[in-house]
Amino acid sequence: MCGIIGIVGLSPAAPRVIESLRRLEYRGYDSAGVAAHTSAGLERRRAKGRIRDLEAVLSVEPLQGHVGLGHTRWATHGAPNVANAHPQKAGRVMLVHNGIIENFAELKAELIAAGRSFESETDTEVVAHLIDAGLERGLEPLAAFKAALNRLSGAYALGALIEGEPELILGARRGSPLVVGYGEGEMFIGSDALAVGPFTNRVAYLDEGDYVAIDRTTARIFNADGARVERAVRTVAASAALVEKGNYRHFMEKEIHDQPEACRHTLSSYLDPINGHAAPPEGFDFTKVERLQLLACGTAYYAALIAKYLFEDLAGLPTDAEVASEFRYRNPAVTPGTLAVAVSQSGETADTLAALRWCKAKGLTTAAIVNAPESTMSREVDHVWPTHAGPEVCVLSTKAFTAQLTALICLAVAAARQRGRIDAAEETRLVQTLLEAPRLIAQAIADTEDALRPLAFDISKARDVLYLGRGAMFGLALEGALKLKEGSYIHAEGYAAGEMKHGPIALIDESTPVIIVAPSDNAFDKTRSNMSEVIARNGAVVLITDEAGLAHAPSQARSVVAPTCDPLIAPLVFAVPLQLLAYQVGVAKGADVDQPRNLAKSVTVE
Ligand code: F6R
């Protein structure tokens, strides 16, 4: 979602802010802005739309000064327009904000009653006024900032510039992350390590409730009680180089091709190839777990849904997978032996985090399968189970999804062995099978990428598309449909193949492509019957299968053949053609596949 960069630097700030905001584009946004201390005082430039629109404004009205603040905004309160873009201004204060201030309406009424007037519909402007009101009462900037923070409920990461304080940036975090970057004679704040990545890889992550004042050489950090604290400065790997597109046309294409590597790196944390064992890093005892509660949103939820089948089938471990936003607000009946596991690429998704905190408050053991090692979830759970997909820039999740699946499959094998459902020989066989996954993912890319193109061209003309699958392929059908919706804006639905006759079959006609994901597993014959039902109604069937499945494919189906693989890793291998199809349809339609409209990468509002 929104992104923040603040620079107390040695060279002009505006171009550096732009460079950083470009790195944050992947988070999703609909307006952008920059403010800086100039010789004429505190000034700002803002634009609706893309960073290039902000650059166009800056080319007409340049912004001088070495101390600046930038923001990409994903609209929550008020339309995406210039007036609502950040930085928001009130008196001596320029403010950028990620998150939502829940009590903004009461505060706004109070401020209006006190004679203040507002230019935007944002909750952020309220905070700027609160700080300015403190300054007017004679408080020092840091005290005015803290006094304003004390009045806020909701989630925020904030960055502020104050007129008359040309070497100071104030920052705060509650609910949304904020990092402090340590440069050579320069200091930064950013919404994540990538934001400050072009300038430094030495960062400190603020804790919940922390606030900070940076100048050119120091960061003074305070906790929620106002006590001065130190936060560890670490060297992070999120270097600028990691987020380049290389020779690919889009990040989505690159990240699909990154998957063999992401899978391999993730496997290395869970598998001991020499002894044929599977275990999470630092080990874990699954024999004490009575029930598994998987919590996630979107694509990560589909990874969890596929894992539910695996944990129950392989390990006999009762498992629920639930959309975090539902779980959190429905008063679920959890039992003490339940292990709550969040699945999240960013580790910041507000719904997943809220569900996790709810479980923690109920006294459950918590774990997170997470791609961002320094994220809030990583820091709050009892067990961090990492995925090593590297930074995922495209808003559409691809490599993070298969990395989540990789970790989940490894965990299911570990649980199966510990719980006595499989013997050592079977564990070794499954570990060997997993070790083949990176090669088979690469082969799936090589085998299907070109074969899918004519199909993608035809599907780009469809209005609706149906995806069907059984077992683990049901989760992939849901994921395939989500990818197509996001990447191409074509309406798509995923269904359990057996459910089609209970309703969605009404949609079948010659203009509705039906994509059936069916490797030749023990559900193949049943899915084949569902395929016949579609063909009997003149539906245009696309069968995604393997060599053995192809031998039984009806002549009316257009088939795409993925590599033959063990059912354990079929979700990893068969995810690939679905991702490629969504990508190619999106490109054929000329859609902005890396940053589709209305979407954000890290959804930090509930
Ligand atoms: C879809 C997509 C989203 C995310 C969801 C959860 O392509 O990327 O559905 O999967 O917003 O995000 P994380 O995994 O960061 O919790």
XYZ file of C-alpha atoms and ligand atoms in Angstrom:
622
model
C 0.000 0.000 0.000
C 1.225 3.536 0.659
C 4.973 4.119 0.739
C 7.116 6.576 2.698
C 10.639 7.923 2.208
C 12.256 10.667 4.268
C 15.763 11.992 3.585
C 18.028 14.256 5.629
C 20.768 14.209 3.027
C 23.778 15.809 1.441
C 22.422 16.192 -2.092
C 19.133 17.396 -3.629
C 16.297 15.424 -2.053
C 13.587 15.483 -4.739
C 15.346 13.257 -7.329
C 16.296 10.819 -4.568
C 12.723 10.756 -3.287
C 11.585 9.931 -6.828
C 14.169 7.143 -7.078
C 12.928 5.650 -3.824
C 9.240 6.040 -4.694
C 9.905 4.092 -7.892
C 11.065 1.193 -5.719
C 7.820 1.468 -3.787
C 5.574 1.523 -6.853
C 5.048 -2.229 -6.492
C 3.052 -1.616 -3.298
C 0.210 -0.090 -5.315
C -0.765 3.610 -5.249
C -2.874 6.165 -7.051
C -1.166 9.492 -6.258
C 2.251 10.641 -5.106
C 3.910 13.665 -3.579
C 7.132 15.155 -2.311
C 7.937 17.987 0.113
C 11.282 19.620 0.876
C 12.847 22.412 2.884
C 13.755 24.999 0.222
C 15.337 28.417 0.588
C 11.776 29.792 0.422
C 10.530 27.498 3.214
C 8.663 24.220 3.220
C 7.183 23.395 -0.199
C 5.440 20.435 -1.769
C 4.556 19.037 -5.211
C 1.838 16.429 -5.699
C 0.220 14.555 -8.572
C -2.608 12.144 -9.171
C -1.562 8.973 -10.995
C 1.937 7.650 -11.438
C 5.409 8.712 -10.333
C 5.967 9.918 -13.898
C 3.079 12.359 -13.357
C 4.811 13.694 -10.248
C 8.041 14.002 -12.247
C 6.169 16.009 -14.870
C 5.022 18.417 -12.128
C 8.587 18.651 -10.801
C 9.959 19.397 -14.257
C 7.727 22.487 -14.420
C 8.117 23.465 -10.770
C 11.391 21.991 -9.457
C 11.872 21.512 -5.739
C 15.227 22.444 -4.188
C 16.603 21.356 -0.829
C 18.464 18.397 0.643
C 15.866 17.442 3.248
C 12.671 15.940 1.880
C 9.774 13.608 2.340
C 7.969 11.532 -0.285
C 4.869 9.398 -0.409
C 2.842 7.118 -2.632
C -0.821 7.061 -1.586
C -3.350 4.248 -1.985
C -6.657 5.995 -1.377
C -8.652 5.100 1.741
C -10.270 8.364 2.940
C -11.112 10.490 -0.067
C -10.675 10.013 -3.806
C -7.255 9.715 -5.422
C -6.713 13.365 -6.387
C -4.145 16.087 -5.795
C -5.913 17.584 -2.769
C -5.916 14.236 -0.986
C -2.367 13.303 -2.013
C 0.357 13.475 0.634
C 2.241 15.334 2.029
C -0.722 16.924 3.781
C -0.142 20.423 5.145
C -1.378 22.230 8.239
C 0.332 25.429 9.390
C 4.010 24.610 9.914
C 3.578 20.855 9.332
C 3.908 18.645 6.230
C 2.903 15.055 6.917
C 2.865 11.696 5.123
C 0.929 8.747 6.502
C 0.358 5.045 5.847
C -2.600 3.373 7.584
C -5.972 4.554 8.852
C -6.732 6.878 11.790
C -9.948 5.399 13.169
C -10.979 8.327 15.377
C -10.292 10.945 12.711
C -13.941 12.092 12.516
C -14.086 13.031 16.236
C -10.685 14.713 16.039
C -11.675 16.632 12.922
C -14.868 17.899 14.562
C -12.844 19.048 17.557
C -10.276 20.823 15.361
C -12.983 22.518 13.277
C -14.673 23.677 16.495
C -11.305 25.157 17.483
C -11.299 27.224 14.265
C -9.159 25.095 11.956
C -10.156 24.513 8.350
C -9.396 21.542 6.130
C -8.363 21.245 2.480
C -8.704 17.487 1.981
C -10.932 14.564 2.881
C -8.039 12.636 4.402
C -7.602 11.352 7.925
C -3.948 12.385 7.562
C -4.680 16.110 7.487
C -6.242 15.744 10.933
C -2.933 14.498 12.314
C -1.042 17.360 10.636
C -3.423 19.815 12.350
C -2.998 18.109 15.718
C 0.782 18.494 15.474
C 0.478 22.100 14.331
C -1.905 22.839 17.199
C 0.762 21.552 19.601
C 3.361 23.836 17.972
C 0.962 26.762 18.318
C 0.633 25.984 22.027
C 4.416 26.464 22.232
C 5.483 22.828 22.336
C 8.821 21.794 20.804
C 8.402 19.777 17.556
C 9.072 16.407 19.185
C 6.687 17.148 22.075
C 3.993 18.391 19.679
C 4.428 15.227 17.611
C 4.137 12.974 20.670
C 1.111 14.888 21.950
C -0.589 14.270 18.599
C 0.317 10.563 18.630
C -1.284 10.240 22.062
C -4.624 11.296 20.569
C -4.658 8.753 17.710
C -6.320 5.396 17.495
C -5.872 3.174 14.483
C -2.840 2.261 12.440
C -0.112 4.521 11.191
C 3.384 5.013 9.945
C 4.064 8.752 9.847
C 6.748 11.081 8.556
C 6.723 14.829 9.261
C 8.641 17.948 8.269
C 8.317 21.109 10.375
C 8.717 24.661 9.043
C 11.708 26.294 10.746
C 13.390 22.938 11.499
C 15.309 22.383 8.233
C 17.423 19.452 9.473
C 14.695 17.408 11.154
C 12.347 14.601 10.151
C 9.957 13.030 12.645
C 8.599 9.507 12.223
C 6.340 7.123 14.119
C 4.951 3.639 13.796
C 1.923 1.841 15.144
C 0.367 -0.900 13.045
C 2.273 0.022 9.869
C 6.029 -0.515 9.655
C 8.693 2.194 9.544
C 12.452 1.801 9.282
C 15.300 4.184 10.011
C 18.158 4.102 7.482
C 21.716 4.958 8.527
C 23.863 6.470 5.748
C 27.261 8.178 5.634
C 26.524 11.609 7.074
C 22.877 11.205 6.025
C 19.810 9.660 7.658
C 16.569 8.274 6.240
C 13.180 6.936 7.198
C 11.220 4.555 4.988
C 8.173 2.337 4.944
C 10.449 -0.662 4.397
C 14.073 -1.495 3.731
C 13.463 -1.258 -0.027
C 12.498 2.413 0.366
C 15.893 3.340 1.767
C 17.634 0.609 -0.314
C 19.038 2.994 -2.957
C 20.872 4.930 -0.211
C 21.806 2.473 2.543
C 21.399 -1.149 3.597
C 21.878 -0.372 7.315
C 18.453 -0.133 8.907
C 16.726 -0.258 12.277
C 13.113 -1.410 12.463
C 10.951 0.627 14.809
C 8.882 -1.362 17.320
C 5.135 -0.867 17.765
C 4.488 2.552 19.341
C 8.021 3.874 18.691
C 8.634 7.369 17.379
C 11.842 8.898 16.090
C 13.580 12.188 15.297
C 16.322 12.048 12.683
C 18.812 14.703 11.677
C 21.814 14.411 9.375
C 23.823 12.167 11.714
C 21.608 10.722 14.426
C 18.320 9.004 15.135
C 16.737 9.535 18.519
C 14.211 6.725 19.033
C 11.575 6.695 21.791
C 9.114 3.989 22.829
C 5.380 4.497 23.348
C 6.022 5.678 26.923
C 8.380 8.376 25.693
C 11.536 6.659 27.022
C 14.656 6.899 24.838
C 15.449 3.436 23.408
C 17.960 1.798 21.062
C 16.825 -0.429 18.207
C 19.332 -2.798 16.633
C 20.858 -1.579 13.370
C 21.133 -4.443 10.890
C 22.565 -4.847 7.460
C 19.776 -6.049 5.199
C 20.034 -7.893 1.916
C 17.292 -5.861 0.238
C 19.807 -4.171 -2.015
C 18.671 -2.031 -4.892
C 19.960 -4.627 -7.363
C 17.492 -7.276 -6.209
C 14.502 -5.412 -7.512
C 15.567 -4.882 -11.101
C 13.565 -6.428 -13.958
C 16.637 -7.637 -15.811
C 15.784 -8.662 -19.354
C 12.140 -9.351 -18.605
C 9.331 -7.168 -19.807
C 7.472 -7.168 -16.507
C 8.232 -8.085 -12.921
C 5.480 -10.705 -13.142
C 7.292 -12.484 -15.946
C 10.607 -12.274 -14.081
C 9.100 -13.538 -10.859
C 7.469 -16.509 -12.580
C 10.932 -17.356 -13.914
C 12.468 -16.815 -10.436
C 10.424 -19.711 -9.061
C 12.883 -22.598 -9.413
C 15.394 -20.529 -7.419
C 12.825 -19.406 -4.840
C 11.697 -22.995 -4.361
C 15.291 -24.243 -4.067
C 16.191 -21.601 -1.482
C 13.074 -22.343 0.524
C 13.694 -26.108 0.442
C 17.167 -25.513 1.838
C 15.623 -24.254 5.097
C 13.417 -27.325 5.563
C 15.184 -30.348 4.095
C 18.242 -32.338 5.071
C 19.004 -34.010 1.730
C 21.839 -36.143 3.123
C 19.757 -37.843 5.806
C 16.431 -37.534 3.992
C 14.690 -35.543 6.742
C 12.197 -32.699 6.636
C 11.917 -30.214 9.528
C 11.372 -26.499 9.978
C 14.478 -24.457 10.831
C 15.191 -24.850 14.563
C 12.842 -27.858 14.642
C 9.279 -28.176 15.869
C 7.298 -30.886 17.659
C 4.124 -31.638 15.692
C 3.169 -34.530 17.993
C 1.805 -32.025 20.545
C -0.372 -30.257 17.990
C -4.011 -31.351 18.035
C -5.266 -29.023 15.351
C -3.778 -26.674 12.829
C -5.414 -23.328 12.054
C -4.034 -21.751 8.896
C -4.787 -18.035 8.475
C -4.158 -15.978 5.371
C -5.630 -13.713 2.703
C -5.862 -13.890 -1.080
C -3.254 -15.984 -2.800
C -1.672 -16.942 0.516
C -5.080 -18.293 1.573
C -5.139 -20.537 -1.491
C -1.706 -21.870 -0.525
C -3.173 -22.575 2.925
C -6.201 -24.304 1.416
C -3.989 -26.635 -0.619
C -1.911 -27.289 2.511
C -5.048 -28.265 4.460
C -5.506 -31.208 2.098
C -1.859 -32.203 2.507
C -1.718 -31.948 6.307
C -4.855 -34.042 6.690
C -3.913 -36.581 4.004
C -0.221 -37.015 4.804
C -0.027 -36.236 8.514
C -3.576 -36.993 9.700
C -3.518 -33.597 11.389
C -6.946 -31.921 11.548
C -6.454 -28.630 9.698
C -8.598 -25.618 8.965
C -7.679 -22.914 6.503
C -9.636 -19.697 6.834
C -9.630 -16.257 5.305
C -8.159 -14.104 8.087
C -10.703 -11.284 7.768
C -13.527 -13.765 8.466
C -11.771 -15.648 11.239
C -10.886 -12.491 13.114
C -14.422 -11.115 13.389
C -16.562 -14.220 13.931
C -15.586 -15.371 17.419
C -14.207 -18.764 16.382
C -14.176 -21.692 18.825
C -10.491 -22.564 19.161
C -9.178 -25.355 21.389
C -5.961 -25.143 23.454
C -3.930 -27.683 21.407
C -4.368 -25.608 18.247
C -1.320 -24.263 16.454
C -2.160 -21.018 14.622
C -0.097 -20.509 11.477
C -0.255 -17.313 9.435
C 0.768 -17.521 5.791
C 1.893 -14.191 4.377
C 4.353 -12.890 1.837
C 4.661 -9.441 3.385
C 4.175 -10.358 7.032
C 2.243 -7.069 7.326
C -1.252 -7.898 5.999
C -3.555 -6.250 8.541
C -6.264 -8.940 8.521
C -3.789 -11.795 8.925
C -1.929 -9.920 11.637
C -5.168 -9.212 13.522
C -6.169 -12.900 13.332
C -2.733 -13.933 14.555
C -2.868 -11.498 17.474
C -6.320 -12.775 18.357
C -4.935 -16.340 18.520
C -2.009 -15.167 20.601
C -4.344 -13.431 23.039
C -6.228 -16.746 23.390
C -2.962 -18.367 24.477
C -2.361 -20.394 21.293
C 1.111 -21.147 19.997
C 1.688 -19.126 16.836
C 3.854 -19.495 13.747
C 4.168 -17.570 10.489
C 5.203 -18.746 7.057
C 6.535 -15.449 5.903
C 8.716 -14.033 3.131
C 9.750 -10.782 4.838
C 12.101 -11.772 7.664
C 11.919 -8.406 9.421
C 8.166 -8.033 9.191
C 5.766 -7.503 12.080
C 4.509 -11.082 11.906
C 8.062 -12.440 11.986
C 8.680 -10.475 15.126
C 5.444 -11.372 16.919
C 5.110 -15.140 16.417
C 6.595 -17.968 18.462
C 8.008 -19.683 15.349
C 9.123 -18.074 12.091
C 8.985 -20.455 9.145
C 10.618 -18.559 6.302
C 10.081 -18.615 2.588
C 13.007 -17.415 0.506
C 11.326 -15.985 -2.561
C 13.277 -12.702 -2.358
C 11.473 -9.366 -2.837
C 8.290 -9.825 -4.859
C 7.594 -6.617 -6.744
C 4.640 -7.484 -9.004
C 1.413 -6.926 -7.098
C 0.259 -10.346 -8.319
C 1.855 -12.967 -6.154
C 3.605 -15.783 -8.041
C 6.946 -16.821 -6.602
C 5.835 -16.040 -3.047
C 2.865 -18.400 -3.576
C 4.973 -21.335 -4.725
C 7.509 -20.608 -1.972
C 4.648 -20.715 0.573
C 3.491 -24.015 -0.906
C 7.053 -25.334 -0.775
C 7.355 -24.550 2.940
C 3.885 -25.940 3.675
C 4.568 -29.219 1.840
C 7.864 -29.639 3.736
C 6.054 -29.000 7.026
C 3.358 -31.544 6.136
C 6.058 -34.160 5.462
C 7.778 -33.297 8.775
C 4.454 -33.575 10.633
C 3.625 -36.889 8.917
C 6.922 -38.422 9.972
C 6.783 -37.144 13.552
C 3.215 -38.326 13.982
C 4.104 -41.807 12.747
C 1.999 -41.609 9.590
C 4.978 -42.370 7.371
C 8.196 -44.298 8.038
C 11.776 -43.137 7.481
C 11.933 -44.680 4.000
C 8.790 -42.842 2.897
C 10.080 -39.606 4.406
C 13.300 -39.988 2.398
C 11.290 -40.661 -0.766
C 9.182 -37.557 -0.211
C 12.277 -35.453 0.503
C 13.807 -36.679 -2.770
C 10.552 -35.804 -4.522
C 10.640 -32.278 -3.089
C 14.247 -31.845 -4.161
C 13.126 -32.411 -7.751
C 10.578 -29.602 -7.576
C 12.875 -26.727 -8.703
C 13.873 -28.667 -11.850
C 10.262 -29.566 -12.628
C 9.074 -25.988 -12.087
C 11.749 -24.853 -14.568
C 10.612 -27.542 -16.976
C 6.979 -26.487 -16.572
C 7.988 -22.951 -17.596
C 9.963 -24.236 -20.592
C 7.254 -26.688 -21.701
C 4.204 -24.435 -21.417
C 5.315 -20.827 -21.941
C 5.150 -20.840 -25.749
C 2.350 -23.409 -25.961
C 0.084 -21.107 -23.937
C 0.431 -18.047 -26.196
C -2.257 -18.811 -28.813
C -4.565 -19.898 -26.019
C -3.901 -16.693 -24.089
C -4.707 -14.676 -27.185
C -8.109 -16.407 -27.511
C -8.892 -16.159 -23.804
C -8.094 -12.442 -23.859
C -11.343 -12.031 -25.816
C -13.490 -13.866 -23.243
C -15.793 -12.100 -20.825
C -15.929 -14.884 -18.224
C -13.647 -17.815 -17.531
C -14.247 -20.791 -15.268
C -11.445 -22.747 -13.558
C -12.094 -26.252 -12.223
C -10.005 -28.682 -10.200
C -10.265 -31.357 -7.525
C -8.212 -31.943 -4.385
C -5.106 -29.787 -4.310
C -6.005 -28.644 -7.838
C -9.169 -27.023 -6.441
C -6.956 -24.520 -4.586
C -5.017 -23.969 -7.819
C -8.267 -23.399 -9.722
C -9.117 -20.628 -7.243
C -5.631 -19.185 -7.563
C -5.665 -19.390 -11.369
C -8.964 -17.485 -11.440
C -7.646 -14.824 -9.047
C -4.501 -14.347 -11.155
C -6.578 -13.909 -14.324
C -8.919 -11.376 -12.676
C -6.028 -9.329 -11.314
C -3.834 -9.525 -14.407
C -6.419 -9.006 -17.150
C -9.635 -7.711 -15.488
C -11.498 -10.669 -17.035
C -14.129 -12.081 -14.730
C -13.035 -15.543 -13.598
C -14.235 -18.028 -10.983
C -12.582 -21.089 -9.527
C -14.721 -24.047 -8.518
C -14.303 -27.534 -7.130
C -14.891 -29.588 -10.284
C -17.543 -31.695 -8.559
C -19.474 -28.571 -7.581
C -19.945 -27.403 -11.153
C -23.131 -29.392 -11.633
C -24.608 -27.713 -8.539
C -24.782 -24.306 -10.175
C -21.946 -22.912 -12.278
C -22.794 -25.284 -15.136
C -25.499 -22.750 -15.967
C -22.707 -20.463 -17.233
C -21.391 -22.934 -19.787
C -21.714 -21.956 -23.417
C -19.306 -21.775 -26.368
C -18.060 -18.335 -25.331
C -17.005 -19.299 -21.784
C -13.585 -20.963 -21.635
C -13.401 -23.619 -18.916
C -9.879 -24.300 -17.697
C -9.580 -27.690 -16.066
C -6.495 -28.410 -14.001
C -6.121 -32.193 -13.876
C -2.860 -34.088 -13.595
C -3.291 -37.855 -13.917
C -3.855 -38.449 -10.191
C -6.518 -40.473 -8.400
C -9.127 -37.752 -9.063
C -8.457 -37.662 -12.813
C -11.321 -39.950 -13.895
C -13.861 -37.952 -11.925
C -12.570 -34.657 -13.301
C -12.672 -36.166 -16.790
C -16.396 -36.799 -16.279
C -16.849 -33.132 -15.354
C -14.963 -32.238 -18.520
C -17.387 -34.329 -20.565
C -20.293 -32.478 -18.925
C -18.793 -29.183 -20.100
C -18.136 -30.481 -23.622
C -21.697 -31.831 -23.851
C -22.861 -28.237 -23.347
C -20.537 -26.832 -26.017
C -18.147 -25.401 -23.444
C -14.642 -24.541 -24.669
C -12.438 -26.786 -22.540
C -8.764 -26.116 -21.883
C -7.172 -29.078 -20.130
C -3.982 -28.544 -18.173
C -2.606 -32.015 -17.573
C 0.456 -34.267 -17.927
C 1.451 -36.852 -20.581
C -0.693 -39.625 -19.095
C -3.649 -37.247 -18.787
C -3.197 -36.172 -22.401
C -3.638 -39.765 -23.514
C -7.167 -39.634 -22.073
C -8.049 -36.093 -23.086
C -11.218 -35.703 -25.137
C -10.534 -34.576 -28.703
C -12.620 -31.424 -28.196
C -10.291 -30.143 -25.433
C -7.297 -27.910 -26.109
C -4.581 -29.427 -23.929
C -1.506 -27.942 -22.306
C 0.977 -30.496 -21.035
C 2.977 -29.880 -17.868
C 5.731 -32.220 -16.675
C 4.764 -35.512 -15.048
C 5.402 -35.333 -11.308
C 4.564 -36.894 -7.961
C 1.203 -35.639 -6.547
C 3.130 -34.171 -3.575
C 4.643 -31.457 -5.749
C 1.913 -31.201 -8.400
C 0.592 -27.918 -6.880
C 4.039 -26.366 -7.460
C 4.375 -27.611 -11.022
C 0.787 -26.944 -12.118
C 0.766 -23.424 -10.643
C 3.187 -22.422 -13.413
C 0.911 -22.720 -16.502
C -1.868 -20.903 -14.623
C 0.443 -18.013 -13.774
C 1.834 -17.857 -17.299
C -1.651 -17.900 -18.778
C -2.794 -14.993 -16.574
C 0.361 -13.082 -17.468
C 0.018 -13.636 -21.194
C -3.698 -12.784 -21.228
C -2.927 -9.590 -19.280
C -0.197 -8.629 -21.772
C -2.474 -9.467 -24.724
C -5.070 -7.098 -23.250
C -2.484 -4.395 -22.656
C -3.180 -4.415 -18.904
C -0.730 -3.108 -16.314
C 0.089 -6.588 -14.990
C 2.634 -5.424 -12.420
C 0.352 -2.811 -10.875
C -3.277 -3.527 -11.691
C -5.803 -0.827 -10.885
C -7.106 -0.620 -7.316
C -4.682 -3.223 -5.957
C -1.946 -2.843 -3.374
C 0.954 -5.165 -2.659
C 0.906 -5.055 1.089
C -2.629 -4.582 2.405
C -2.095 -2.867 5.724
C -5.703 -1.833 6.374
C -8.403 -4.152 7.775
C -2.803 -11.794 -5.157
C -2.087 -11.323 -3.988
C -2.867 -11.086 -2.739
C -2.012 -11.457 -1.509
C -2.774 -11.095 -0.226
C -2.000 -11.497 1.004
O -1.975 -11.959 -6.266
O -0.911 -11.104 -4.037
O -4.067 -11.777 -2.749
O -1.735 -12.816 -1.549
O -3.012 -9.711 -0.200
O -0.770 -10.853 1.077
P 0.375 -11.370 2.031
O 0.822 -12.717 1.517
O 1.452 -10.338 1.960
O -0.205 -11.497 3.410
